[in-house]
Short mmCIF file of C-alpha atoms in Angstrom, two decimals:
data_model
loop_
_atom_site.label_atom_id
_atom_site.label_comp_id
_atom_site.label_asym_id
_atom_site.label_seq_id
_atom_site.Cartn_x
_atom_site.Cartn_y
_atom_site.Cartn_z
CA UNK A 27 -14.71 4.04 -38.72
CA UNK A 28 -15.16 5.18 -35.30
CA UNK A 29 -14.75 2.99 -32.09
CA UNK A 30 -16.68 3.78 -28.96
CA UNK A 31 -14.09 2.39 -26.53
CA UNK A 32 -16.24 3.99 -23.49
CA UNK A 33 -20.12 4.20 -23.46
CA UNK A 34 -21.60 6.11 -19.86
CA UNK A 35 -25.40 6.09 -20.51
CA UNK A 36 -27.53 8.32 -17.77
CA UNK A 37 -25.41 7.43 -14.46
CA UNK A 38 -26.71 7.71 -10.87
CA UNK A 39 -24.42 7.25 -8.46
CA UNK A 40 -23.89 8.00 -4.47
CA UNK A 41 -21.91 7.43 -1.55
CA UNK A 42 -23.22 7.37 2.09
CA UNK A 43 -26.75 7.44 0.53
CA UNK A 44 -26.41 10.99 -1.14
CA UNK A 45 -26.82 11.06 -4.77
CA UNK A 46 -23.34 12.35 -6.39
CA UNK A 47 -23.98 11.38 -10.23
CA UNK A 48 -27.35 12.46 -11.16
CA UNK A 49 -27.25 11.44 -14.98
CA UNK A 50 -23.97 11.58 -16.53
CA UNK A 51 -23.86 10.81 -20.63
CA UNK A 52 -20.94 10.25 -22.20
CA UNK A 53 -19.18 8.52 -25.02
CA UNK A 54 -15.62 8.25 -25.78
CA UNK A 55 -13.74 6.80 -28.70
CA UNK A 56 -10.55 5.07 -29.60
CA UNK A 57 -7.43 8.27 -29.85
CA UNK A 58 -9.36 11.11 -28.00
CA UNK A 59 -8.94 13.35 -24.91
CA UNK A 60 -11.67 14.08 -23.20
CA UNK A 61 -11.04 17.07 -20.30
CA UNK A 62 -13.39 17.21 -17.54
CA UNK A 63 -13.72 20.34 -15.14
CA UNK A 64 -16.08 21.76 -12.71
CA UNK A 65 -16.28 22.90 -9.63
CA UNK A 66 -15.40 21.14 -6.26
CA UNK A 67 -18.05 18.74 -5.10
CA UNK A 68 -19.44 18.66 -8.83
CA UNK A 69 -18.70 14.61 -8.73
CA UNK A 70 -15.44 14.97 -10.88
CA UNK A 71 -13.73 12.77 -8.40
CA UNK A 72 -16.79 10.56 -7.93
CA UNK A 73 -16.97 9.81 -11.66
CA UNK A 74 -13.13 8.35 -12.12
CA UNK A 75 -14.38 6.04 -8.70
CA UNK A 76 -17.23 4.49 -10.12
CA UNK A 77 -15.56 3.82 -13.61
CA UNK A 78 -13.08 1.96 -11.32
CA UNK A 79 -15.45 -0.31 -8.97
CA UNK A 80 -14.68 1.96 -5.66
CA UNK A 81 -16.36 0.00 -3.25
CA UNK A 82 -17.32 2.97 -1.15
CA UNK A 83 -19.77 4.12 -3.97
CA UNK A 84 -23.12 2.82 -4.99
CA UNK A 85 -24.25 3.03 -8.53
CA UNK A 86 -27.97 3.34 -8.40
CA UNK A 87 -28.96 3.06 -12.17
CA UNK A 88 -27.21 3.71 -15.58
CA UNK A 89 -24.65 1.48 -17.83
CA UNK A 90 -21.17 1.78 -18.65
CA UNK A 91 -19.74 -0.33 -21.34
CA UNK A 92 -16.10 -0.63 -22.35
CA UNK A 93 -15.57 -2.09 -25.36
CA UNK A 94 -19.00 -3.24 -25.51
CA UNK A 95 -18.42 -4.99 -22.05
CA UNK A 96 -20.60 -4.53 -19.53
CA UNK A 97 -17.97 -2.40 -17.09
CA UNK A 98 -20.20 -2.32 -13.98
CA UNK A 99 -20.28 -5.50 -13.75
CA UNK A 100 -16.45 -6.51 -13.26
CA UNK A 101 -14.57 -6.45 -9.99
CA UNK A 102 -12.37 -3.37 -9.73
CA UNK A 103 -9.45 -5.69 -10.19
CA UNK A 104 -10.60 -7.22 -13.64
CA UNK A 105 -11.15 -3.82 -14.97
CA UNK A 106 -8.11 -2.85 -14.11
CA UNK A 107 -7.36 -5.67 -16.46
CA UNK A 108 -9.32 -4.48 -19.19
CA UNK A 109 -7.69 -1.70 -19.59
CA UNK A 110 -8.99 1.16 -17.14
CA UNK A 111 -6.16 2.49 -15.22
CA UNK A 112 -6.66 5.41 -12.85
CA UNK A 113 -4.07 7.78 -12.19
CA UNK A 114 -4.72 8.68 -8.55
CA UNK A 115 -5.04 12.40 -7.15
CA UNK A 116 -3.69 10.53 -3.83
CA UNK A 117 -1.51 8.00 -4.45
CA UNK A 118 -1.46 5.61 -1.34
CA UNK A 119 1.44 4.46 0.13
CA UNK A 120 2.74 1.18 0.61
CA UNK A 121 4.80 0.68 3.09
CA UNK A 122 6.36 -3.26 2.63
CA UNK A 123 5.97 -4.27 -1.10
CA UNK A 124 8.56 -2.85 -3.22
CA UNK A 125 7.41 -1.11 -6.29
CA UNK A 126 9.33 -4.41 -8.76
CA UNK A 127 7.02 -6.93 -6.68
CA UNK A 128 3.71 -4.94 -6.80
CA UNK A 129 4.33 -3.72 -10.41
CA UNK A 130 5.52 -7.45 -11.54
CA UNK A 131 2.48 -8.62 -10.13
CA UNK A 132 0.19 -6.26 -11.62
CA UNK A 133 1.70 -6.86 -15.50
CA UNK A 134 1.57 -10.24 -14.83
CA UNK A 135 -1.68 -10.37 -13.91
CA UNK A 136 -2.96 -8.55 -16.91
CA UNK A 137 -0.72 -10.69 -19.39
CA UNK A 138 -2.42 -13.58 -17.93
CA UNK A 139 -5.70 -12.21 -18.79
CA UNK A 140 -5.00 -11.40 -21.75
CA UNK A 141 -3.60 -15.23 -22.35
CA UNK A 142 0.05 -14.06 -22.72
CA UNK A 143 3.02 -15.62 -20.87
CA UNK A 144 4.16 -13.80 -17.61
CA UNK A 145 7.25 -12.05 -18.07
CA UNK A 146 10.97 -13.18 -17.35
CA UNK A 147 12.61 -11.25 -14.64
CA UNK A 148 14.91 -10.19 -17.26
CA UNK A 149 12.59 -8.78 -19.68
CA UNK A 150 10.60 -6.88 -16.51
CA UNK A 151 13.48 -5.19 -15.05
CA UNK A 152 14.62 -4.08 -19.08
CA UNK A 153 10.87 -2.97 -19.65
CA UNK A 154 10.90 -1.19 -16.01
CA UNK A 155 14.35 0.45 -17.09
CA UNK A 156 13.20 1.81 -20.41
CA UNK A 157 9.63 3.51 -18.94
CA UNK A 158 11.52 4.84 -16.23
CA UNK A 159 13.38 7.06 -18.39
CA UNK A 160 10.06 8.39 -19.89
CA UNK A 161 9.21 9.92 -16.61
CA UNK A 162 12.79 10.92 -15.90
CA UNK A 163 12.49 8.52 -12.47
CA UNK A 164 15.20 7.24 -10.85
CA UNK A 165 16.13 3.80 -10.67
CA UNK A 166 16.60 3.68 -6.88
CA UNK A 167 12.93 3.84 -6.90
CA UNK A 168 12.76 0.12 -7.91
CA UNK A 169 13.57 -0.87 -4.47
CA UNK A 170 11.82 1.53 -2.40
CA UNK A 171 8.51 0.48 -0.94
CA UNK A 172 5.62 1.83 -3.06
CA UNK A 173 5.03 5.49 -3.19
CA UNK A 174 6.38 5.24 0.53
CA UNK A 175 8.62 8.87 1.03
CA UNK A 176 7.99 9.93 -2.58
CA UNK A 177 7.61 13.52 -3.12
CA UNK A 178 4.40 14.58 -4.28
CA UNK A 179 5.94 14.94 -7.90
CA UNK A 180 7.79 11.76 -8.06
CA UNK A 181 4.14 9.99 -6.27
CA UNK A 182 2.56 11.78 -9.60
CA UNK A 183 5.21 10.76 -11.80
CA UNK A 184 4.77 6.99 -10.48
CA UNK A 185 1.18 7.23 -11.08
CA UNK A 186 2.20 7.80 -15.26
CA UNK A 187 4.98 5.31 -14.95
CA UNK A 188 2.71 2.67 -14.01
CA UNK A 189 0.53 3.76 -16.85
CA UNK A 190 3.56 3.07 -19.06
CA UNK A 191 4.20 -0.18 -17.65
CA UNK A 192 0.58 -1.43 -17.86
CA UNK A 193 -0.67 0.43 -21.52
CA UNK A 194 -4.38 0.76 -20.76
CA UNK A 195 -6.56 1.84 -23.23
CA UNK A 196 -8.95 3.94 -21.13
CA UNK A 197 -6.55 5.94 -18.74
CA UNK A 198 -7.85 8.15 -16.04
CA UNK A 199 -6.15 11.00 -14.94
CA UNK A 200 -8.03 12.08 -11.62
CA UNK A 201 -6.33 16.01 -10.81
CA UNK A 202 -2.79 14.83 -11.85
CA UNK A 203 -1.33 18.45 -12.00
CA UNK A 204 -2.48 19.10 -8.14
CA UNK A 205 0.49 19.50 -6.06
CA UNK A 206 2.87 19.66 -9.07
CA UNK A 207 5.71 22.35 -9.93
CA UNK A 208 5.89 23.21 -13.90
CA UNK A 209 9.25 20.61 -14.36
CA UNK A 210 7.01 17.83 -12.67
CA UNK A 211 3.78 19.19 -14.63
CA UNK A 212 5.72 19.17 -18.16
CA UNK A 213 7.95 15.87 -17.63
CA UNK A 214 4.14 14.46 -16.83
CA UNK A 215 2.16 15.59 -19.26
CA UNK A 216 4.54 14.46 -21.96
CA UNK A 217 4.92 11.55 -20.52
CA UNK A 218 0.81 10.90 -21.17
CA UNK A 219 1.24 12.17 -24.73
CA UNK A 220 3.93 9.91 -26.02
CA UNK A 221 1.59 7.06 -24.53
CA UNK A 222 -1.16 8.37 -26.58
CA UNK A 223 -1.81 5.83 -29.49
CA UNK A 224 -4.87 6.03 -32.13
CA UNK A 225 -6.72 3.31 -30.03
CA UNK A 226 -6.31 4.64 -26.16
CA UNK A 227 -7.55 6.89 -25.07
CA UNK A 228 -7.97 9.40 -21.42
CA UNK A 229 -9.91 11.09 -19.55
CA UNK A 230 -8.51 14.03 -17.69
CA UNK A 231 -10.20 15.59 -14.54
CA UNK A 232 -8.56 18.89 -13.29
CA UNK A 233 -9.99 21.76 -11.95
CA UNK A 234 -7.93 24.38 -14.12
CA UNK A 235 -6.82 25.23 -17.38
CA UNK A 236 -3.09 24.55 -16.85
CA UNK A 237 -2.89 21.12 -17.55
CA UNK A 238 -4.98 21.36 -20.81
CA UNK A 239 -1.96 23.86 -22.34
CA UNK A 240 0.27 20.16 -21.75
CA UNK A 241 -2.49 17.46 -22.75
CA UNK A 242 -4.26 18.91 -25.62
CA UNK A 243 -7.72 17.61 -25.15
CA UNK A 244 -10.10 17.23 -28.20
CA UNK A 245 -13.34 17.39 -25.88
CA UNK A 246 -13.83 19.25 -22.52
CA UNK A 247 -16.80 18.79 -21.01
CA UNK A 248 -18.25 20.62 -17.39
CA UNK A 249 -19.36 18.67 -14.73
CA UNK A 250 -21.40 20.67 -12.31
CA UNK A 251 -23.99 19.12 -9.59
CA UNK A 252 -23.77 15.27 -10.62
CA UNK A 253 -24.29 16.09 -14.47
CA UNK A 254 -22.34 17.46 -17.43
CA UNK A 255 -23.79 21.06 -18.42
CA UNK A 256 -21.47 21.54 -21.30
CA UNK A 257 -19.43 20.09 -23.87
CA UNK A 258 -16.73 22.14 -26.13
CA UNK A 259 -13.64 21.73 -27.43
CA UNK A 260 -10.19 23.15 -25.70
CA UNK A 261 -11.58 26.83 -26.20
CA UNK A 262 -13.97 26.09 -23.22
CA UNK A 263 -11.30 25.38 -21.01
CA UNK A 264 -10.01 28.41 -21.36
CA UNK A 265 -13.51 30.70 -21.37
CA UNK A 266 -13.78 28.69 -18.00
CA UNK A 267 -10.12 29.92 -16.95
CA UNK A 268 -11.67 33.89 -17.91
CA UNK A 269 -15.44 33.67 -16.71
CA UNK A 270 -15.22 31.04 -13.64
CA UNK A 271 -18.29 28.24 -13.51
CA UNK A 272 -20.23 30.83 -12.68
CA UNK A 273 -20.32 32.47 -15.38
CA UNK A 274 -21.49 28.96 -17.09
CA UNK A 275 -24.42 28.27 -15.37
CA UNK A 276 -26.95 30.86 -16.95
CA UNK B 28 21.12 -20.04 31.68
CA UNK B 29 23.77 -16.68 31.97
CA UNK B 30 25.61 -14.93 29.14
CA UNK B 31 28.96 -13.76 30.44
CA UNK B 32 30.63 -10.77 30.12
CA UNK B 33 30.98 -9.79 26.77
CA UNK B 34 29.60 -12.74 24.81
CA UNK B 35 26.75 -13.16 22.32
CA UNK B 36 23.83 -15.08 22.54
CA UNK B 37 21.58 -15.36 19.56
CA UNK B 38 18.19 -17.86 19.31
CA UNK B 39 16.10 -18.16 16.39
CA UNK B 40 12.66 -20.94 17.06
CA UNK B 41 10.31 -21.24 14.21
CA UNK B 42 7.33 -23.36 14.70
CA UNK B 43 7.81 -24.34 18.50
CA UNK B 44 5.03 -25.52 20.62
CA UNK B 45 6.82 -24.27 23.39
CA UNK B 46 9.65 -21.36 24.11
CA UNK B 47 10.49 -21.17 27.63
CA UNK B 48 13.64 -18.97 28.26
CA UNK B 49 14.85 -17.55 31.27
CA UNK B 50 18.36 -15.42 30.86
CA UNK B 51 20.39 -13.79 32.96
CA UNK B 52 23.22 -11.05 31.21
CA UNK B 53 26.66 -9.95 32.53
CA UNK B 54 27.83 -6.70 31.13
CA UNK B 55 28.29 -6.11 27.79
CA UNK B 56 26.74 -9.21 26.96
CA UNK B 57 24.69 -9.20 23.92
CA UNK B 58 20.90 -11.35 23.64
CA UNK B 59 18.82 -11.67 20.87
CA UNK B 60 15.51 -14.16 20.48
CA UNK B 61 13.84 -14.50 17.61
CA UNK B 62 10.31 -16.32 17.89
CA UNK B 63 8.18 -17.26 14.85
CA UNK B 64 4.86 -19.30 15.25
CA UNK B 65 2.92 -20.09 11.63
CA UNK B 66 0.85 -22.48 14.31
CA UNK B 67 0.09 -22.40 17.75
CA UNK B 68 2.28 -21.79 21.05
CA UNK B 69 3.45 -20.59 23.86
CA UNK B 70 6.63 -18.20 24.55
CA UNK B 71 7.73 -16.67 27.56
CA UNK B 72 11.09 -15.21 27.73
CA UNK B 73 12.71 -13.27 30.96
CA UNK B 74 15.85 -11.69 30.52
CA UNK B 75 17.37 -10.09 33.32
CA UNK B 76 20.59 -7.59 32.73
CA UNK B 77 22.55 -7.90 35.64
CA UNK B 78 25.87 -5.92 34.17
CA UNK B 79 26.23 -2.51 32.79
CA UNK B 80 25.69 -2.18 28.90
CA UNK B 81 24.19 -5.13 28.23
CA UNK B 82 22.15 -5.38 24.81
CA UNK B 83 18.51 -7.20 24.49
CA UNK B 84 16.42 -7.73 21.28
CA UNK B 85 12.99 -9.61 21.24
CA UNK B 86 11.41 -10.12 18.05
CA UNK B 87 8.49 -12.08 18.08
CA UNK B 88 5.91 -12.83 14.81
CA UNK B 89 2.82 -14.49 15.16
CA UNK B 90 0.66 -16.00 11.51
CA UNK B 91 -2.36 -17.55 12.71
CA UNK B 92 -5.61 -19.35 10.71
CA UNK B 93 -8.55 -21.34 12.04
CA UNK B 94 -8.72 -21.31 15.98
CA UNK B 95 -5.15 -21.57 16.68
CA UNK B 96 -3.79 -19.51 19.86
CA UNK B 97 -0.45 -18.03 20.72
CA UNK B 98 0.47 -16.19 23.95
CA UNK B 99 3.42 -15.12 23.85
CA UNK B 100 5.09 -12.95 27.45
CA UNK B 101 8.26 -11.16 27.66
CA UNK B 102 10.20 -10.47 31.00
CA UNK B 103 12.66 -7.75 30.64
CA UNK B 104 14.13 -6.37 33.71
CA UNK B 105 17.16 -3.75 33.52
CA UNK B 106 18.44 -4.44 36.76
CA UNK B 107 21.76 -2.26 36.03
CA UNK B 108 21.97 0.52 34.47
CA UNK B 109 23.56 1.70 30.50
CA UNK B 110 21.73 -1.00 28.73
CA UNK B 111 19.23 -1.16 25.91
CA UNK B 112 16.53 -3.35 24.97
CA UNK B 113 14.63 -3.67 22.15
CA UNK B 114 11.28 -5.23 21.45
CA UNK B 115 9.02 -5.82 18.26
CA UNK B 116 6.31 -8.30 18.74
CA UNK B 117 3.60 -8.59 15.85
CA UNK B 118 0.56 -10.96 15.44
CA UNK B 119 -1.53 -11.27 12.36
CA UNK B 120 -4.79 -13.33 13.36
CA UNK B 121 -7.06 -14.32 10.48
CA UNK B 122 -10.32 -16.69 10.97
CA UNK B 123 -11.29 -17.44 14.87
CA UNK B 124 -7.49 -17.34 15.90
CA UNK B 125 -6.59 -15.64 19.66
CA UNK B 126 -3.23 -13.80 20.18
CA UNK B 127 -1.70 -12.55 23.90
CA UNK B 128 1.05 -10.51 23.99
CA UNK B 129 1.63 -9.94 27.66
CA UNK B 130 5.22 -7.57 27.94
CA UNK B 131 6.53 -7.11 31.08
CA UNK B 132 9.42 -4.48 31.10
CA UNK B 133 10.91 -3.16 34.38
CA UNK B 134 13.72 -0.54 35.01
CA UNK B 135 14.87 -0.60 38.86
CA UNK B 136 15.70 2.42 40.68
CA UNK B 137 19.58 2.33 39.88
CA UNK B 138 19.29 1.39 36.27
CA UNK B 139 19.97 4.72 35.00
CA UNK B 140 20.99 5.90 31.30
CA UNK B 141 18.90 2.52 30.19
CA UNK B 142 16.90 2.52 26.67
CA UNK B 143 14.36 0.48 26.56
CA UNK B 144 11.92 0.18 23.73
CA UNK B 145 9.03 -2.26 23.39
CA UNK B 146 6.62 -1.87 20.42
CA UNK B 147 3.18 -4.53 19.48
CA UNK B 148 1.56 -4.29 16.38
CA UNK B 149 -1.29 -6.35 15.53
CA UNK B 150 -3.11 -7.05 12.01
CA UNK B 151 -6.65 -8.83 12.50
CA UNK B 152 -7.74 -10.40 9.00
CA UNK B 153 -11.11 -11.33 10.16
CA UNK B 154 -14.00 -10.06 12.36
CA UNK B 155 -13.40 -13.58 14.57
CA UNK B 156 -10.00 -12.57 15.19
CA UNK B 157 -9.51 -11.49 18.49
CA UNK B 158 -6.10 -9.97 20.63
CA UNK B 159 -5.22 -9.30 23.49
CA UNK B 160 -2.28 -6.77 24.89
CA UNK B 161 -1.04 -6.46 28.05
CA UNK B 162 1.95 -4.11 28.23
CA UNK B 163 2.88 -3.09 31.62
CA UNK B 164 5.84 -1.12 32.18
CA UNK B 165 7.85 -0.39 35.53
CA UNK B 166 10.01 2.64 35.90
CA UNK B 167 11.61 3.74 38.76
CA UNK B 168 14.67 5.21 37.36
CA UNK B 169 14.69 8.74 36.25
CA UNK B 170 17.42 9.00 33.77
CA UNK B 171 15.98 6.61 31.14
CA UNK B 172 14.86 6.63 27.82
CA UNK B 173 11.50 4.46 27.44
CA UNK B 174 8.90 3.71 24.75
CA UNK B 175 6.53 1.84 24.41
CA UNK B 176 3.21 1.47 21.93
CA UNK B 177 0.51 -1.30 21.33
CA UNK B 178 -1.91 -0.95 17.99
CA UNK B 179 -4.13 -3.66 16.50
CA UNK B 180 -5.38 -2.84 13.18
CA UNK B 181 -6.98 -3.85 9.63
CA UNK B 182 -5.54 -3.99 6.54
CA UNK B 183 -5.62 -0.71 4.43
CA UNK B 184 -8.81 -0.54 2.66
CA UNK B 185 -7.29 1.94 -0.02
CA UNK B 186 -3.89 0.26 -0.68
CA UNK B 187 -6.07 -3.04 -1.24
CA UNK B 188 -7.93 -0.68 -3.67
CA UNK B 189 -5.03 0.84 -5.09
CA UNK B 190 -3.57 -2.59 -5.76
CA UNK B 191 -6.65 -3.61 -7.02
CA UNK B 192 -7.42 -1.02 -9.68
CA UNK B 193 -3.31 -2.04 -10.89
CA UNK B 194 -4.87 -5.46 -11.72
CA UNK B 195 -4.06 -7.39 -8.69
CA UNK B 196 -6.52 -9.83 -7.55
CA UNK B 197 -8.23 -8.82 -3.93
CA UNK B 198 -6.49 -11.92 -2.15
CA UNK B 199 -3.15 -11.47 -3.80
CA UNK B 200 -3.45 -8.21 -2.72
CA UNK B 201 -4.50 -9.18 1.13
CA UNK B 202 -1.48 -11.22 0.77
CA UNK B 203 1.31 -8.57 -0.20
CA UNK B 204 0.10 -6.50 2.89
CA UNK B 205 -0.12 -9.21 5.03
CA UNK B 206 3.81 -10.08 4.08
CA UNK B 207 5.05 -6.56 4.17
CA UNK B 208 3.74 -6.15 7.59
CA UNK B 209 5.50 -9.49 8.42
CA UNK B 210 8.74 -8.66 6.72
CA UNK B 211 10.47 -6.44 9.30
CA UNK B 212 10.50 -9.63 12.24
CA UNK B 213 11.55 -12.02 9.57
CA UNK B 214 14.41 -9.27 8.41
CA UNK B 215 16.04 -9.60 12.17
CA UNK B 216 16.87 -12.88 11.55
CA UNK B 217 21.29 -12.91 11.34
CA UNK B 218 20.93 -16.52 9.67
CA UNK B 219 21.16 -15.65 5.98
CA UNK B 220 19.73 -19.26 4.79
CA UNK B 221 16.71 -19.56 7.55
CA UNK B 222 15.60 -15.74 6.84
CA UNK B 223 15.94 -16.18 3.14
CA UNK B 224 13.56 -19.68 3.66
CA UNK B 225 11.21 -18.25 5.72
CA UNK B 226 10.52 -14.50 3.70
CA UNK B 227 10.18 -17.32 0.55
CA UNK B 228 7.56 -19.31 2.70
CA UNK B 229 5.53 -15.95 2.70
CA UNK B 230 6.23 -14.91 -0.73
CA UNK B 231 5.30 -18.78 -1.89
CA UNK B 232 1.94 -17.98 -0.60
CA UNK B 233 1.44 -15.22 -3.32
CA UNK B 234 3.28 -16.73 -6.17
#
């Protein structure tokens, strides 16, 4: 049987007052990849804000349902919660709060709403230790303000480490292989894949091909002008890669 | 009061309604305040350096809520030169409260080969908030290295959001960015026991 983990039914959405999202339909179930591509400005960016309750953007009409939950309607933080975790194309910086405090917070805030107990220091730093090593970080990280002097790889690698730590079920991966050397791009993108379980499952927004020879993705779909024009599976990607969007449109 | 040659003179005051401090350095002498107000006050502190090589450090941290005030002045006056000072003054104002930083930081003509730093940042948690800086800096030596920088701020709208979309609840976020731009005052504090106390008072507000 097949579980729609994420429902997106005909959303508007738009920042500033211009319309970004003019329609977007689109189901995903439990164990799939779903690539999205498109051009720059085409609302890829847009998309993974409003799935996370960005307060800059305004959703005019449509539903999203996770889980059969009504997703618009939770605060960004609760969603988080649920299970949507977006992997940042800009991780922010945070100078202050050490990545053990904010990332003990954050698990402990989801184990409470999901009714479990909060974890001992003991078993955080041991869980810490062992997803670490999936990303090949460093421990001195631990200690080190959030993403504050990270390279762009290791802010990247964070971003997947904290999906480790956290084991969403819808994750979001917003241009992950910008800015990344093959090493990074590889340790990365197998990183994702051994979090991949039959019930989880991603979404993937990057602009080219590369990433999608890494994360293998069952759908790709092209976003262009608010609305997605085409759906295929991973041979799209790489007509796209050959004929440009252009080539698309007609 | 005077610090003689040489010696050491180190002040922490948490929670007083007044500071009133008036210092006078020999050479080589070493001075270091601390202030802390979680409720209203007023501090004014004037060091003079009257020897050559004489250290200063003024940390002052203001945490205010409702319609409390502080006003807090600094005096610093290299009146001989080879000395440093060093100043870090930061209010965070939330609800109606009123802050007044009013640094007054003078380098006479002979004071040469003097460093002299004096930095304000400010964090306003609510519309109502409302700061006030006064820096005003007097150099008449040439040889001297001098900085000085005021800023009054927000909090981060997109590492709130960032915290947010980990699962952290909007407040307890506020609250981690409120303490990590509180930490680095708190951190100057030599007194192992009082600085451990007072970074747990902070971090007691999140837990």
């Amino acid at each position: 049987m097949v579980n729609n983990l994420l429902v997106i039914k005909d959303l508007h959405a738009s920042i500033g007052g211009k319309e970004i999202l003019k329609g977007v339909n689109l189901v995903i179930n439990e164990g799939e990849v779903h690539a999205i591509m498109g051009p720059n400005g085409a609302g890829k960016s847009t998309l993974s804000a409003v799935l996370t309750g960005h307060p800059a953007y305004e959703v005019t009409s449509g539903e999203v349902w996770l889980k059969g939950e009504n997703l618009l309607a939770m605060e960004p933080e609760v969603r988080a919660r649920a299970g949507v975790f977006l992997s940042f194309q800009y991780p922010v910086e945070i100078p202050g709060v050490s990545m053990t405090n904010f990332m003990r917070t954050a698990l402990n805030e989801k184990r409470a709403y999901e009714g479990k107990e909060p974890l001992s220091a003991k078993e955080f730093l041991g869980l810490m230790r062992e997803k670490k090593q999936l990303l090949e970080l460093p421990d001195k990280l631990n200690n080190r303000s959030v993403n504050e002097g990270f390279s762009g790889g290791e802010k990247k690698k964070n971003e997947i480490f904290q999906m480790a730590m956290l084991e969403p079920c819808l994750a979001i991966l917003d241009e992950t292989d910008s800015g990344l050397d093959i090493d990074a791009l590889r340790i990365v993108a197998e990183g994702v894949n051994r979090l991949k379980t039959p019930q989880n499952a991603s979404i993937v927004i990057t602009h080219y091909q590369r990433l999608l020879d890494y994360i293998v993705p069952d759908f790709v779909h092209v976003l262009a002008d608010g609305k997605i024009v085409k759906t295929g599976d991973k041979t799209l990607a790489l007509e796209l890669e050959e004929k440009g969007y252009e080539g698309l449109q007609g | 009061m005077r610090v003689s040659k040489g010696d050491i003179f180190e002040r922490v005051f948490v929670n007083e309604p007044e500071v009133g401090l008036k210092i006078e350095q020999e050479a080589g002498s070493r001075v270091k305040i601390v202030v802390v107000n979680f409720a209203p006050g007023t501090n004014r502190i004037t060091v003079e350096q009257l020897g050559e090589g004489c250290e200063t450090e003024i940390y002052a941290l203001a945490y205010l809520h409702h319609d409390e005030a502080v006003t807090t002045e600094t005096h610093v006056k290299h009146a001989v030169g080879g000395g440093t000072s060093n100043q870090l003054i930061k209010f965070v104002l939330d609800d109606q409260s009123r802050g007044r930083f009013i640094g007054d930081l003078k380098i006479v003509k002979d004071a040469q080969q003097t460093e002299a730093h004096q930095t304000n940042r400010n964090l306003l948690l609510s519309e109502e908030a409302e700061m006030r800086t006064q820096p005003q800096l007097e150099i008449y030596a040439d040889d001297v290295k001098a900085t000085h920088g005021a800023s009054t701020g927000q909090l981060d709208e997109s590492a709130l959001f960032y915290m947010q979309q980990r699962g952290i609840d909007k407040q307890k976020a506020r609250q981690l960015l409120v303490n990590a731009f509180m930490k680095d005052v708190l951190n100057t504090i030599s007194d192992e026991a009082l600085r451990e106390q007072l970074l747990n008072a902070i971090d007691g507000v999140v837990e």
